[in-house]
Coordinates of C-alpha atoms in Angstrom, one line a residue:
M17 CA 104.6 110.1 79.8
V18 CA 104.3 108.5 83.2
E19 CA 101.1 106.7 83.7
P20 CA 99.2 108.3 86.6
L21 CA 99.6 106.3 89.9
K22 CA 96.1 105.4 91.2
I23 CA 96.0 106.0 95.0
G24 CA 93.5 105.8 97.8
V25 CA 94.0 108.4 100.6
L26 CA 93.1 107.6 104.2
L27 CA 92.5 110.6 106.6
S28 CA 91.0 111.5 109.9
G29 CA 91.1 115.3 110.0
S30 CA 91.4 118.5 108.1
G31 CA 92.9 116.9 105.0
T32 CA 95.6 119.5 104.3
N33 CA 98.0 116.8 102.9
L34 CA 95.1 115.5 100.7
Q35 CA 94.7 119.1 99.4
A36 CA 98.4 119.4 98.7
I37 CA 98.3 116.2 96.6
I38 CA 95.1 117.4 94.8
D39 CA 96.9 120.7 94.0
A40 CA 100.1 119.0 92.9
A41 CA 98.1 116.6 90.6
G42 CA 96.4 119.7 89.1
E43 CA 99.9 121.0 88.3
G44 CA 101.2 117.8 86.7
L45 CA 101.9 115.3 89.4
P46 CA 101.1 111.9 87.8
V47 CA 98.7 110.8 90.5
D48 CA 95.0 110.0 90.3
I49 CA 93.2 109.9 93.7
V50 CA 90.5 107.3 93.1
R51 CA 89.1 107.2 96.6
V52 CA 89.3 109.0 99.9
V53 CA 88.4 107.2 103.1
S54 CA 87.8 109.1 106.3
S55 CA 87.8 107.4 109.7
R56 CA 85.6 110.2 111.1
P57 CA 82.4 111.7 109.8
D58 CA 83.3 115.2 110.9
A59 CA 86.7 115.3 109.1
Y60 CA 87.0 118.4 106.9
G61 CA 89.1 116.3 104.5
I62 CA 85.8 114.8 103.2
E63 CA 84.7 118.3 102.0
R64 CA 88.0 118.7 100.2
A65 CA 87.5 115.3 98.5
R66 CA 84.0 116.2 97.4
A67 CA 85.0 119.6 96.1
A68 CA 87.6 117.9 93.9
G69 CA 85.1 115.4 92.7
I70 CA 86.8 112.4 94.4
P71 CA 84.5 109.7 95.8
A72 CA 84.7 109.6 99.6
T73 CA 83.9 106.7 102.0
V74 CA 83.0 107.9 105.5
L75 CA 83.4 105.6 108.4
N76 CA 82.8 106.1 112.2
R77 CA 84.1 104.8 115.5
G78 CA 81.6 101.9 115.5
V79 CA 83.0 100.5 112.3
Y80 CA 86.5 100.3 114.0
A81 CA 85.2 98.2 116.9
D82 CA 86.6 95.3 114.8
P83 CA 89.8 96.9 113.2
E84 CA 90.4 94.0 110.8
A85 CA 86.8 94.0 109.5
A86 CA 87.1 97.8 109.1
D87 CA 90.3 97.3 107.1
A88 CA 88.7 94.6 105.0
R89 CA 85.9 97.0 104.1
I90 CA 88.5 99.7 103.2
V91 CA 90.5 97.3 101.1
A92 CA 87.4 96.3 99.2
E93 CA 86.5 99.9 98.5
L94 CA 90.1 100.7 97.4
R95 CA 90.3 97.7 95.1
E96 CA 87.0 98.5 93.6
A97 CA 88.2 102.0 92.8
G98 CA 91.4 100.6 91.3
A99 CA 93.9 101.9 93.9
E100 CA 97.5 100.7 93.5
Y101 CA 98.8 102.5 96.6
V102 CA 97.4 103.5 99.9
V103 CA 98.4 107.0 101.2
M104 CA 97.8 107.8 104.8
A105 CA 97.5 111.5 105.3
G106 CA 96.7 112.3 108.9
Y107 CA 95.0 108.9 109.4
M108 CA 94.7 108.2 113.1
R109 CA 94.1 104.5 113.0
K110 CA 96.7 101.8 113.0
V111 CA 96.4 99.6 109.9
T112 CA 96.1 95.9 110.4
P113 CA 97.7 93.0 108.5
V114 CA 94.5 92.9 106.4
M115 CA 95.5 96.2 104.8
L116 CA 99.2 95.4 104.8
E117 CA 98.8 92.1 103.0
A118 CA 96.4 93.5 100.5
F119 CA 98.9 96.3 99.6
P120 CA 102.4 94.9 100.5
D121 CA 105.0 97.7 100.6
R122 CA 102.4 100.0 99.1
V123 CA 100.9 101.7 102.2
L124 CA 102.7 105.0 102.7
N125 CA 102.6 107.0 105.9
L126 CA 103.7 110.5 106.8
H127 CA 105.2 111.1 110.3
P128 CA 106.0 114.6 111.6
A129 CA 109.4 113.7 113.1
L130 CA 112.7 112.2 111.9
L131 CA 112.1 108.5 112.6
P132 CA 113.2 106.5 114.5
S133 CA 113.0 109.4 116.9
F134 CA 109.7 110.6 118.4
K135 CA 107.3 107.9 117.4
G136 CA 103.6 108.1 118.2
A137 CA 100.8 110.6 118.0
H138 CA 102.5 113.5 119.6
A139 CA 105.7 113.6 117.7
I140 CA 105.9 117.4 117.2
A141 CA 105.2 118.2 120.8
D142 CA 107.6 115.5 122.0
A143 CA 110.4 116.8 119.9
Y144 CA 109.7 120.4 121.0
D145 CA 109.6 119.4 124.6
A146 CA 112.9 117.5 124.3
G147 CA 114.7 120.6 123.1
V148 CA 116.0 119.1 119.9
K149 CA 117.5 121.7 117.5
V150 CA 116.4 119.8 114.4
T151 CA 113.3 117.7 113.8
G152 CA 111.5 117.1 110.5
I153 CA 109.2 114.7 108.7
T154 CA 109.5 111.1 107.5
V155 CA 107.6 109.3 104.7
H156 CA 107.8 105.6 105.2
F157 CA 106.0 102.4 104.3
A158 CA 103.7 101.2 107.0
N159 CA 104.2 97.8 108.6
E160 CA 102.9 96.0 111.7
D161 CA 105.3 97.9 113.9
Y162 CA 103.9 101.4 114.6
D163 CA 106.0 104.1 112.9
K164 CA 108.8 101.6 112.1
G165 CA 108.4 100.7 108.4
P166 CA 111.0 101.2 105.7
I167 CA 111.9 104.9 105.3
V168 CA 111.4 106.4 101.8
A169 CA 112.3 110.0 102.4
Q170 CA 113.1 112.5 105.2
R171 CA 113.4 116.2 105.4
A172 CA 114.8 118.2 108.3
V173 CA 113.1 121.2 109.9
E174 CA 115.2 123.5 112.2
V175 CA 113.8 124.3 115.6
R176 CA 114.4 128.0 116.0
E177 CA 115.3 129.7 119.3
D178 CA 112.1 131.7 119.3
D179 CA 109.8 128.9 118.1
T180 CA 106.5 128.2 119.8
L181 CA 105.0 124.8 119.4
E182 CA 102.4 126.2 117.0
A183 CA 105.0 127.9 114.9
L184 CA 107.0 124.7 114.6
E185 CA 103.9 122.7 113.8
A186 CA 103.1 125.1 111.0
R187 CA 106.5 124.9 109.4
I188 CA 106.5 121.1 109.6
H189 CA 103.1 121.0 107.9
E190 CA 104.4 123.3 105.1
V191 CA 107.3 120.8 104.5
E192 CA 104.9 117.8 104.5
H193 CA 102.9 119.4 101.7
V194 CA 106.0 119.6 99.6
L195 CA 107.6 116.2 100.4
Y196 CA 104.6 113.9 100.1
P197 CA 103.9 114.9 96.5
E198 CA 107.6 114.5 95.7
V199 CA 107.6 111.0 97.1
L200 CA 104.4 110.2 95.1
R201 CA 106.2 111.3 92.0
L202 CA 109.1 109.0 92.7
V203 CA 106.7 106.1 93.2
A204 CA 104.7 107.0 90.0
E205 CA 108.0 107.0 88.1
G206 CA 108.8 103.5 89.3
R207 CA 111.9 104.6 91.1
V208 CA 111.1 103.4 94.7
S209 CA 111.8 99.8 95.7
V210 CA 112.2 97.9 99.0
G211 CA 115.3 95.7 99.0
E212 CA 115.8 92.4 100.6
D213 CA 117.6 94.3 103.4
R214 CA 114.2 96.0 104.0
K215 CA 115.7 99.4 103.1
V216 CA 114.1 101.7 100.5
H217 CA 116.2 102.3 97.4
I218 CA 115.6 105.3 95.1
A219 CA 116.7 104.7 91.5
P220 CA 118.2 107.7 89.7
A221 CA 116.1 109.6 87.2

C-alpha cells in the first residue's frame, strides 16, 4: 500500500483540474488533498473543494499586494494542514521564493503547451495562432523562472485541420485531467526525482 501523498492545491478559477484529482482520489489515487487555496473569492473551485469536504482558504487581490507576504501566509496554511506537495491547478499567480524554498522541488505546475514552447498565460491561443500541428500539456516543477522548471511529464495533443480555438482548448483540458493525476501517482509512489542535472528522472515501477 502506498501512503497517500498529502497535497495542497492552489487555484484561481473553475477548478476542473482540482475536480479531476478529487475524482481520481475517489477511485484509488493515493492522494489526500488537505487544503485548497484560491487567489480569487469568486473562483468556482472553492465550491468544488467545499462539496468534497476539503478546507478552503480564500484570498483576494489585496492580499497579493505583497506577493511574498501572501506566499508566507499560504505556506503557513499548507504546513498547518500537513501538505507535502503544492499542486498548482489553474493558479494565476507567480509563486515567490518564499513558496519555492518552503517546498523545494515540490511545487508542481500544469502548463497547456509543450514547454519550452509557448510560455505564458495565453499558451493555447498562442500555439493555435502559430499554426502548429501538435501542441499539448506539460507538468513541471515551478522555479523562479516562469514556466521553466524541470519537466516531469508531457503529452501531445494534435491540432486538427478543422479545429476552432475552443475545440482545441477543450481537448487540452481533457488531457490535463488525465495526466495530472498520473503524475501525482508517480510522485506518491516515490518514483519522481530531480537530478543534479536539474532534469526529472522517473524510476521504473
